[in-house]
Coordinates of C-alpha atoms in Angstrom, one line a residue:
M131 CA 149.8 32.7 116.3
K132 CA 152.2 31.2 113.7
I133 CA 154.0 28.0 113.0
K134 CA 157.4 28.0 114.7
N135 CA 159.4 26.3 111.9
K136 CA 158.7 27.9 108.6
G137 CA 156.9 25.3 106.5
R138 CA 155.6 24.9 103.0
A139 CA 152.1 24.5 101.7
A140 CA 150.7 23.5 98.3
V141 CA 147.4 24.9 97.2
V142 CA 145.8 22.7 94.5
V143 CA 143.1 23.9 92.1
L144 CA 142.0 21.8 89.1
G145 CA 140.7 24.9 87.4
D146 CA 141.5 28.5 86.5
I147 CA 143.2 30.1 89.5
G148 CA 142.1 33.5 88.4
R149 CA 138.5 32.4 88.8
S150 CA 139.2 30.7 92.2
P151 CA 139.3 33.7 94.6
R152 CA 139.0 31.6 97.8
M153 CA 142.0 29.6 97.0
Q154 CA 144.0 32.7 96.2
Y155 CA 143.0 34.1 99.6
H156 CA 144.2 30.8 101.2
A157 CA 147.6 31.2 99.5
L158 CA 147.9 34.8 100.6
S159 CA 147.0 33.9 104.2
L160 CA 149.4 30.9 104.3
A161 CA 152.2 33.3 103.1
N162 CA 151.4 36.4 105.1
Q163 CA 149.8 35.0 108.3
A164 CA 151.3 31.5 108.6
H165 CA 154.6 32.7 107.2
M166 CA 154.9 29.7 104.9
E167 CA 156.3 29.2 101.4
V168 CA 153.3 28.5 99.1
D169 CA 153.1 26.7 95.8
I170 CA 149.9 27.1 93.8
I171 CA 149.2 24.3 91.3
A172 CA 146.4 25.2 89.0
N173 CA 145.3 25.4 85.4
G174 CA 146.3 28.3 83.2
G175 CA 143.8 30.9 82.1
T176 CA 143.0 34.1 84.0
D177 CA 145.7 35.8 86.0
P178 CA 145.2 35.9 89.8
H179 CA 145.1 39.1 91.7
M180 CA 148.3 41.2 91.7
A181 CA 148.7 40.6 95.4
V182 CA 149.3 36.9 94.6
I183 CA 151.6 37.5 91.7
E184 CA 153.7 40.0 93.6
N185 CA 154.0 38.0 96.8
Q186 CA 157.6 36.6 97.0
S187 CA 156.5 33.6 99.1
I188 CA 153.9 32.4 96.5
H189 CA 155.0 30.4 93.5
L190 CA 152.6 29.7 90.7
Y191 CA 152.7 26.4 88.7
K192 CA 150.3 26.4 85.7
M193 CA 149.2 23.1 84.2
R194 CA 147.9 22.8 80.7
T195 CA 144.2 22.7 80.2
I196 CA 143.2 19.5 78.4
H197 CA 141.2 19.7 75.2
L198 CA 140.1 16.6 73.2
R199 CA 137.6 18.2 70.8
R200 CA 138.3 15.8 67.9
L201 CA 137.6 12.7 70.0
S202 CA 134.3 14.2 71.3
N203 CA 132.8 13.5 67.9
I204 CA 133.5 9.8 68.4
S205 CA 132.5 9.2 72.1
S206 CA 131.9 11.6 74.9
M207 CA 132.5 8.8 77.4
L208 CA 135.9 8.1 75.9
V209 CA 136.8 11.8 76.1
L210 CA 135.7 11.8 79.8
V211 CA 137.9 8.8 80.7
L212 CA 140.9 10.0 78.7
K213 CA 140.7 13.5 80.1
T214 CA 140.4 12.2 83.7
L215 CA 143.5 10.0 83.2
I216 CA 145.6 12.8 81.6
Q217 CA 144.6 15.2 84.4
F218 CA 145.5 12.5 87.0
F219 CA 149.0 11.9 85.7
Q220 CA 149.5 15.6 85.1
L221 CA 148.6 16.3 88.7
I222 CA 150.9 13.5 90.0
W223 CA 153.8 15.0 88.0
F224 CA 153.3 18.4 89.5
L225 CA 152.6 17.3 93.0
C226 CA 155.3 14.7 93.3
V227 CA 158.0 16.0 91.0
K228 CA 157.7 19.6 90.0
I229 CA 157.1 21.3 93.4
P230 CA 159.2 21.0 96.6
R231 CA 157.9 18.7 99.2
P232 CA 155.1 20.5 101.1
D233 CA 154.1 20.0 104.7
I234 CA 150.4 20.2 103.7
F235 CA 148.3 20.1 100.6
I236 CA 145.1 22.2 100.6
V237 CA 142.8 21.2 97.7
Q238 CA 139.7 22.8 96.4
N239 CA 136.6 20.5 96.0
P240 CA 134.9 20.3 93.6
P241 CA 136.2 19.1 91.2
S242 CA 136.6 15.8 93.0
V243 CA 137.7 13.6 90.0
P244 CA 140.6 13.0 89.8
T245 CA 141.8 15.7 92.2
L246 CA 141.2 14.1 95.5
A247 CA 142.8 10.7 94.5
A248 CA 145.8 12.5 93.0
V249 CA 146.4 14.7 96.1
K250 CA 145.9 11.7 98.5
L251 CA 148.5 9.7 96.6
A252 CA 150.9 12.6 96.5
S253 CA 150.4 13.2 100.2
W254 CA 151.2 9.6 101.0
F255 CA 154.2 9.5 98.6
R256 CA 155.7 12.7 100.0
S257 CA 154.7 12.2 103.7
S258 CA 152.6 15.3 103.7
K259 CA 149.2 16.1 105.1
F260 CA 146.0 16.6 103.1
V261 CA 143.2 19.1 103.8
I262 CA 140.1 19.5 101.7
D263 CA 138.3 22.9 101.4
W264 CA 134.7 21.9 100.6
H265 CA 133.1 24.6 98.4
N266 CA 130.3 22.4 97.3
F267 CA 129.7 18.7 96.3
G268 CA 131.0 17.7 92.9
Y269 CA 128.4 15.0 92.4
T270 CA 125.5 17.5 92.8
L271 CA 127.0 19.8 90.1
L272 CA 127.3 16.8 87.8
G273 CA 123.8 15.9 88.6
L274 CA 122.6 19.2 87.1
S275 CA 123.3 18.0 83.6
H276 CA 122.9 14.2 84.0
G277 CA 120.4 13.8 86.8
R278 CA 121.1 12.4 90.3
S279 CA 120.2 8.8 89.3
H280 CA 122.7 8.6 86.4
P281 CA 125.4 5.9 86.8
V282 CA 128.2 8.5 86.2
V283 CA 126.8 10.7 89.0
K284 CA 126.6 7.7 91.4
I285 CA 130.2 6.7 90.6
Y286 CA 131.3 10.3 91.1
H287 CA 129.5 10.4 94.5
W288 CA 131.2 7.2 95.6
F289 CA 134.6 8.6 94.6
E290 CA 134.0 11.9 96.4
F291 CA 132.8 10.1 99.5
F292 CA 135.6 7.6 99.6
F293 CA 138.5 10.0 99.1
G294 CA 136.9 12.8 101.0
R295 CA 137.0 10.7 104.1
M296 CA 140.7 10.1 103.6
A297 CA 141.7 13.7 104.2
D298 CA 143.5 14.7 107.4
G299 CA 141.3 17.8 107.9
A300 CA 138.4 19.7 106.3
L301 CA 137.2 23.2 105.9
C302 CA 133.7 24.1 104.5
V303 CA 131.7 27.2 103.6
T304 CA 128.5 26.9 105.6
K305 CA 127.1 25.5 108.8
A306 CA 124.6 23.5 106.7
M307 CA 127.5 21.9 104.8
K308 CA 129.3 21.1 108.1
H309 CA 126.2 19.3 109.3
E310 CA 125.9 17.3 106.1
L311 CA 129.5 16.3 106.2
D312 CA 129.3 15.3 109.8
Q313 CA 126.0 13.4 109.7
N314 CA 126.1 11.7 106.3
W315 CA 129.8 11.6 105.4
G316 CA 131.5 11.0 108.7
I317 CA 133.7 14.1 108.1
K318 CA 134.4 16.6 110.9
A319 CA 134.8 20.0 109.1
T320 CA 135.6 23.5 110.3
V321 CA 133.4 26.3 109.0
L322 CA 135.3 29.1 107.3
Y323 CA 132.8 31.5 105.9
D324 CA 133.9 33.4 102.8
Q325 CA 135.0 36.9 103.8
P326 CA 136.2 39.8 101.6
P327 CA 139.9 40.6 101.7
E328 CA 141.1 44.1 102.2
F329 CA 141.0 45.1 98.6
F330 CA 137.2 44.8 98.5
H331 CA 136.1 48.1 100.1
P332 CA 133.8 51.0 99.3
T333 CA 135.1 53.0 96.3
T334 CA 136.0 56.7 96.6
L335 CA 134.5 59.3 94.2
E336 CA 137.8 59.7 92.5
E337 CA 138.2 55.9 92.0
K338 CA 134.7 55.8 90.6
H339 CA 135.4 58.5 88.0
E340 CA 138.7 56.9 86.9
L341 CA 137.0 53.5 86.5
F342 CA 134.1 55.0 84.5
C343 CA 136.6 56.7 82.2
R344 CA 138.4 53.3 81.7
L345 CA 135.1 51.6 81.0
Q346 CA 133.8 54.2 78.6
K347 CA 134.9 52.3 75.5
D348 CA 133.4 49.0 76.7
L349 CA 130.1 50.7 77.5
G350 CA 130.0 52.3 74.0
H351 CA 130.8 49.1 72.2
S352 CA 127.3 47.6 72.1
H353 CA 128.0 44.7 69.7
G354 CA 124.9 45.4 67.7
I355 CA 122.7 46.4 70.6
V356 CA 120.6 49.6 70.2
D357 CA 119.8 51.1 73.6
Y358 CA 120.0 54.4 75.4
I359 CA 123.7 54.0 76.0
S360 CA 124.8 53.2 72.4
L361 CA 122.8 56.2 71.3
G362 CA 123.8 58.4 74.2
M363 CA 127.5 57.7 73.9
Q364 CA 127.3 59.6 70.6
G365 CA 126.3 62.6 72.6
L366 CA 129.3 62.3 74.8
N367 CA 131.6 61.8 71.8
D368 CA 130.2 64.9 70.1
S369 CA 130.9 66.9 73.3
G370 CA 134.5 65.7 73.2
A371 CA 134.4 63.7 76.3
S372 CA 135.7 60.6 74.8
K373 CA 138.3 62.0 72.5
G374 CA 141.9 61.1 73.1
N375 CA 142.9 59.1 76.1
E376 CA 139.8 58.0 77.9
S377 CA 141.6 58.2 81.2
D378 CA 141.7 62.0 80.7
S379 CA 137.9 62.3 80.1
K380 CA 136.1 64.8 82.2
D381 CA 132.6 63.5 81.4
T382 CA 131.3 60.0 81.7
L383 CA 127.9 58.4 81.8
F384 CA 127.8 58.6 85.6
S385 CA 130.2 61.3 86.6
T386 CA 131.7 64.6 85.6
K387 CA 134.9 66.5 86.5
V388 CA 134.9 70.3 86.6
D389 CA 137.9 72.3 87.8
H390 CA 139.4 69.2 89.4
E391 CA 136.2 68.6 91.3
I392 CA 134.4 65.3 90.7
C393 CA 130.7 64.8 91.2
L394 CA 128.1 62.2 90.2
K395 CA 125.5 63.3 87.7
P396 CA 122.0 63.7 89.2
N397 CA 120.4 62.2 86.1
R398 CA 122.8 59.2 85.9
P399 CA 121.5 55.7 85.4
A400 CA 121.4 53.3 88.4
L401 CA 124.2 50.9 88.1
V402 CA 123.4 47.2 88.8
V403 CA 126.1 44.6 88.8
S404 CA 125.9 40.8 88.6
S405 CA 128.7 38.4 88.4
T406 CA 128.1 35.0 86.7
S407 CA 129.9 31.9 85.5
W408 CA 127.2 31.6 82.7
T409 CA 126.4 28.1 83.7
S410 CA 123.1 26.2 84.2
D411 CA 123.1 26.8 88.0
E412 CA 122.4 30.5 87.4
D413 CA 119.2 31.3 85.5
F414 CA 120.2 34.5 83.8
G415 CA 116.9 34.4 81.9
M416 CA 115.2 35.4 85.2
L417 CA 117.2 38.7 85.2
L418 CA 116.2 39.4 81.6
E419 CA 112.6 38.9 82.4
A420 CA 112.8 41.2 85.5
A421 CA 114.5 43.9 83.3
I422 CA 111.6 43.7 80.8
L423 CA 109.0 44.1 83.6
Y424 CA 111.0 47.0 85.1
D425 CA 111.3 48.7 81.7
R426 CA 107.6 48.5 81.0
H427 CA 106.7 49.9 84.4
A428 CA 109.3 52.7 84.3
A429 CA 108.3 53.7 80.7
A430 CA 104.6 53.7 81.6
A431 CA 105.3 56.1 84.4
I432 CA 106.5 58.7 81.9
K433 CA 103.6 60.8 80.7
D434 CA 105.3 62.7 78.0
D435 CA 104.3 61.1 74.6
D436 CA 107.5 62.4 73.1
L437 CA 109.5 59.9 75.1
I438 CA 108.2 56.7 73.5
E439 CA 111.2 56.5 71.2
V440 CA 114.7 55.7 72.7
E441 CA 116.2 58.5 70.7
M442 CA 114.0 61.0 72.4
L443 CA 114.7 59.5 75.8
W444 CA 118.3 60.4 75.4
K445 CA 117.5 63.9 74.3
H446 CA 115.6 64.6 77.4
I447 CA 118.1 62.7 79.6
S448 CA 121.0 64.8 78.3
N449 CA 119.0 67.9 79.2
G450 CA 118.9 66.9 82.8
K451 CA 115.3 65.7 83.1
Q452 CA 114.7 63.2 85.9
Y453 CA 111.9 60.6 86.2
L454 CA 110.2 58.6 88.9
Y455 CA 112.1 55.5 87.9
P456 CA 115.7 55.9 86.7
R457 CA 117.3 54.2 83.7
L458 CA 119.1 51.0 84.7
L459 CA 122.5 49.8 83.4
F460 CA 123.2 46.1 84.2
I461 CA 126.9 45.3 83.9
I462 CA 127.3 41.5 83.9
T463 CA 130.8 40.2 84.5
G464 CA 132.2 36.7 84.1
K465 CA 133.1 34.0 81.6
G466 CA 131.3 30.8 80.8
P467 CA 129.6 28.5 78.3
E468 CA 126.2 30.2 78.1
R469 CA 127.4 33.8 77.7
E470 CA 127.0 34.0 73.9
K471 CA 123.4 32.5 74.1
Y472 CA 122.3 35.2 76.5
E473 CA 124.1 38.0 74.6
N474 CA 122.1 37.0 71.5
Q475 CA 118.9 37.3 73.6
I476 CA 119.9 40.7 74.8
K477 CA 120.4 42.0 71.3
K478 CA 116.7 41.2 70.5
L479 CA 115.4 43.2 73.4
Q480 CA 114.0 46.6 72.7
L481 CA 114.1 48.3 76.1
K482 CA 113.7 52.0 76.6
R483 CA 114.9 52.4 80.2
V484 CA 117.3 49.5 80.6
A485 CA 120.6 48.5 79.1
F486 CA 123.0 45.5 79.4
R487 CA 126.7 45.2 79.0
T488 CA 128.7 42.0 79.5
M489 CA 132.4 42.2 80.2
W490 CA 135.4 40.7 81.9
L491 CA 137.3 42.9 84.3
S492 CA 140.7 42.6 85.8
A493 CA 141.1 41.4 89.4
E494 CA 142.0 44.9 90.3
D495 CA 139.0 46.6 88.6
Y496 CA 136.4 44.2 89.7
P497 CA 136.3 45.4 93.3
L498 CA 136.2 49.0 92.1
L499 CA 133.1 48.2 89.9
L500 CA 131.3 46.6 92.9
G501 CA 132.1 49.7 95.0
S502 CA 130.8 52.0 92.3
A503 CA 127.5 50.2 91.8
D504 CA 124.2 50.9 93.4
L505 CA 122.9 47.3 93.7
G506 CA 124.2 43.8 93.2
V507 CA 122.1 40.9 91.9
C508 CA 123.0 37.3 92.5
L509 CA 121.4 34.5 90.4
H510 CA 123.3 31.7 92.1
T511 CA 121.3 28.7 93.1
S512 CA 123.3 26.0 94.8
S513 CA 123.3 22.5 93.3
S514 CA 123.5 21.0 96.8
G515 CA 121.7 23.8 98.7
L516 CA 124.6 23.9 101.0
D517 CA 127.1 26.4 99.6
L518 CA 127.0 30.2 99.5
P519 CA 127.8 32.5 96.6
M520 CA 131.2 34.2 97.1
K521 CA 130.2 37.0 94.8
V522 CA 127.7 38.3 97.4
V523 CA 130.5 38.3 100.0
D524 CA 132.6 40.5 97.6
M525 CA 129.7 42.8 97.1
F526 CA 129.1 43.2 100.8
G527 CA 132.8 43.9 101.3
C528 CA 132.4 46.9 99.0
G529 CA 129.3 48.1 100.8
L530 CA 127.0 47.0 98.0
P531 CA 123.5 45.7 99.0
V532 CA 122.3 42.6 97.1
C533 CA 119.1 41.1 95.7
A534 CA 119.7 37.3 95.7
V535 CA 117.8 34.2 94.6
S536 CA 116.4 32.5 97.6
F537 CA 117.5 28.9 98.4
S538 CA 117.9 26.8 101.5
C539 CA 120.9 28.3 103.3
I540 CA 121.2 31.8 101.7
E541 CA 120.0 33.4 104.9
E542 CA 123.3 32.5 106.5
L543 CA 124.6 35.3 104.4
V544 CA 121.8 37.6 103.2
K545 CA 119.9 39.2 106.1
V546 CA 116.6 40.4 104.5
G547 CA 116.0 44.1 105.2
T548 CA 119.5 44.6 106.6
N549 CA 121.9 44.0 103.7
G550 CA 119.7 42.7 100.9
L551 CA 116.5 41.2 99.7
L552 CA 115.6 37.7 98.4
F553 CA 113.5 36.7 95.4
S554 CA 112.2 33.5 93.9
N555 CA 111.2 34.6 90.4
S556 CA 111.5 37.4 87.9
S557 CA 108.4 39.2 89.0
E558 CA 109.6 39.4 92.6
L559 CA 113.0 40.7 91.4
A560 CA 111.3 43.4 89.2
D561 CA 109.2 44.5 92.2
E562 CA 112.4 44.8 94.3
L563 CA 114.1 46.9 91.6
L564 CA 111.0 49.2 91.4
L565 CA 111.0 49.5 95.2
L566 CA 114.7 50.2 95.6
F567 CA 115.1 52.6 92.7
K568 CA 112.0 54.7 93.0
G569 CA 113.1 58.3 93.3
F570 CA 116.8 57.5 92.5
P571 CA 119.3 58.9 93.3
D572 CA 118.0 61.4 95.9
N573 CA 114.8 59.9 97.3
N574 CA 115.4 56.2 97.6
S575 CA 115.3 55.5 101.3
D576 CA 114.9 51.8 101.0
L577 CA 118.1 51.4 99.0
K578 CA 120.0 53.7 101.4
L579 CA 118.7 51.7 104.4
L580 CA 120.2 48.5 102.9
R581 CA 123.5 50.2 102.0
D582 CA 123.9 51.5 105.5
G583 CA 123.1 48.1 106.9
T584 CA 125.7 46.5 104.6
L585 CA 128.4 49.0 105.6
T586 CA 127.6 48.5 109.3
S587 CA 127.5 44.7 109.3
W588 CA 130.4 44.1 107.0
S589 CA 132.8 46.9 107.8
S590 CA 135.0 44.7 110.1
A591 CA 134.3 41.3 108.5
R592 CA 137.6 40.4 106.7
W593 CA 139.1 37.2 105.4
A594 CA 142.4 37.5 107.2
T595 CA 140.7 37.8 110.6
K596 CA 138.4 34.8 110.1
W597 CA 141.2 32.7 108.5
E598 CA 143.4 33.2 111.5
E599 CA 140.6 32.4 113.8
H600 CA 139.3 29.2 112.1
A601 CA 141.7 27.9 109.4
L602 CA 145.1 28.5 111.0
P603 CA 144.5 26.4 114.1
L604 CA 143.3 23.5 111.9
I605 CA 146.3 23.7 109.7
E606 CA 148.7 23.9 112.6
K607 CA 147.0 20.9 114.2
V608 CA 147.2 18.8 111.0
I609 CA 150.9 19.7 110.4
S610 CA 152.0 19.2 113.9
S611 CA 150.4 15.7 114.0
S612 CA 153.0 14.5 111.6
R613 CA 156.0 16.0 113.4
G614 CA 157.9 15.0 116.5
P615 CA 157.1 16.6 119.9
E616 CA 159.7 19.3 119.5
S617 CA 158.1 20.5 116.3
R618 CA 154.6 20.7 117.7
Q619 CA 155.3 23.9 119.6
V620 CA 153.7 27.1 118.3
K621 CA 154.2 30.6 119.4
A622 CA 152.0 33.6 119.5

């Protein structure tokens, strides 16, 4: 089904569009499935996926990110008010002047202030419709730092409630959020679960090897960390694996290439991936504590006294010796305010069987990393208890099982024993790591069971299908309500 008369949509994100994957997917679906011209209005920062950049029907308008660092020394409240006003008028300028008149605005919430007011005013001024995609509640996120009873949080809640009810339509990410919007906000929303797009898929052996070659430098640069990788990379360098162009390497930490044939090393580390925004709603300390517990247990299982020192560990590893519990490499992707704090904590760890690397990957390499990993870990805890972590959806799309923090509605996504496990503290996560990786890579039936379950349950679950089923009818209905009878016809 598609809209008969080719229309125009504006996708509004008061944030980094490169870190707003759901809104990128909206733009792609509006262009490819609804056959509309799409204008994205967002802050600058990280580049979106190449599929967005190269789409001829999508036009990206980048706003300047507001920084008022000098004034922050005088009054944080003054900075907040000034920043909000500047953002409001900047949004109005783009929505009312810079872009062509759209038939519909689709806005991400949160942030609610001043986005919802600006989009509502623009929709009235330009005789357009206005749909909110509810990812979470802005006032609950603000409450993490200020407390729910703070006057600023209460004002934010009123603002979000008032302008949220003025939209012409609403999408949301869970059934629990739909119920909350219906019962306590008076808003009828359509559930559109996050689904992985087509470029999130299981990674081939060749793609894995090429990715590991590209990441070789990032893995070797330990930023002052002494672990089995920083010491072991010297062995790879000495063997000539990393000389010259890393894309031509035949030997990586995980894979090797002999006579054009690629295979994974039997003594490779288990690769665990976690994506984080490095904010207070994700307790990264829980993962560090679980890693310490795993390391102690795995090291205690090694009976050879010569393996107490990390240097000796690498010597035996490079000779092909395998152990009951494998080495773990945690690759943590993402950007955010608490990244440096945790990187400093990682430097102080003295782990024998576990290593950490933090990095930011391109939108094209991130799915390849997920498809190359053995397990995903999600530390997301919802501020409202009503949203779901999109990073888990991406992992499932790549066939990657997940260990996730348990909260109220996470079981709408993670099915325990089928595609993942849930944990509530670091001890439980450590136990799950020991369970899943015992005998890795050949004799780990529990991990294989979860991987098979993930591949089976998510093989046909794709964004485009669900968007056409749930979002497109709402958008057509909202747009047609502002047109005359002749314009309301749609065709299959």
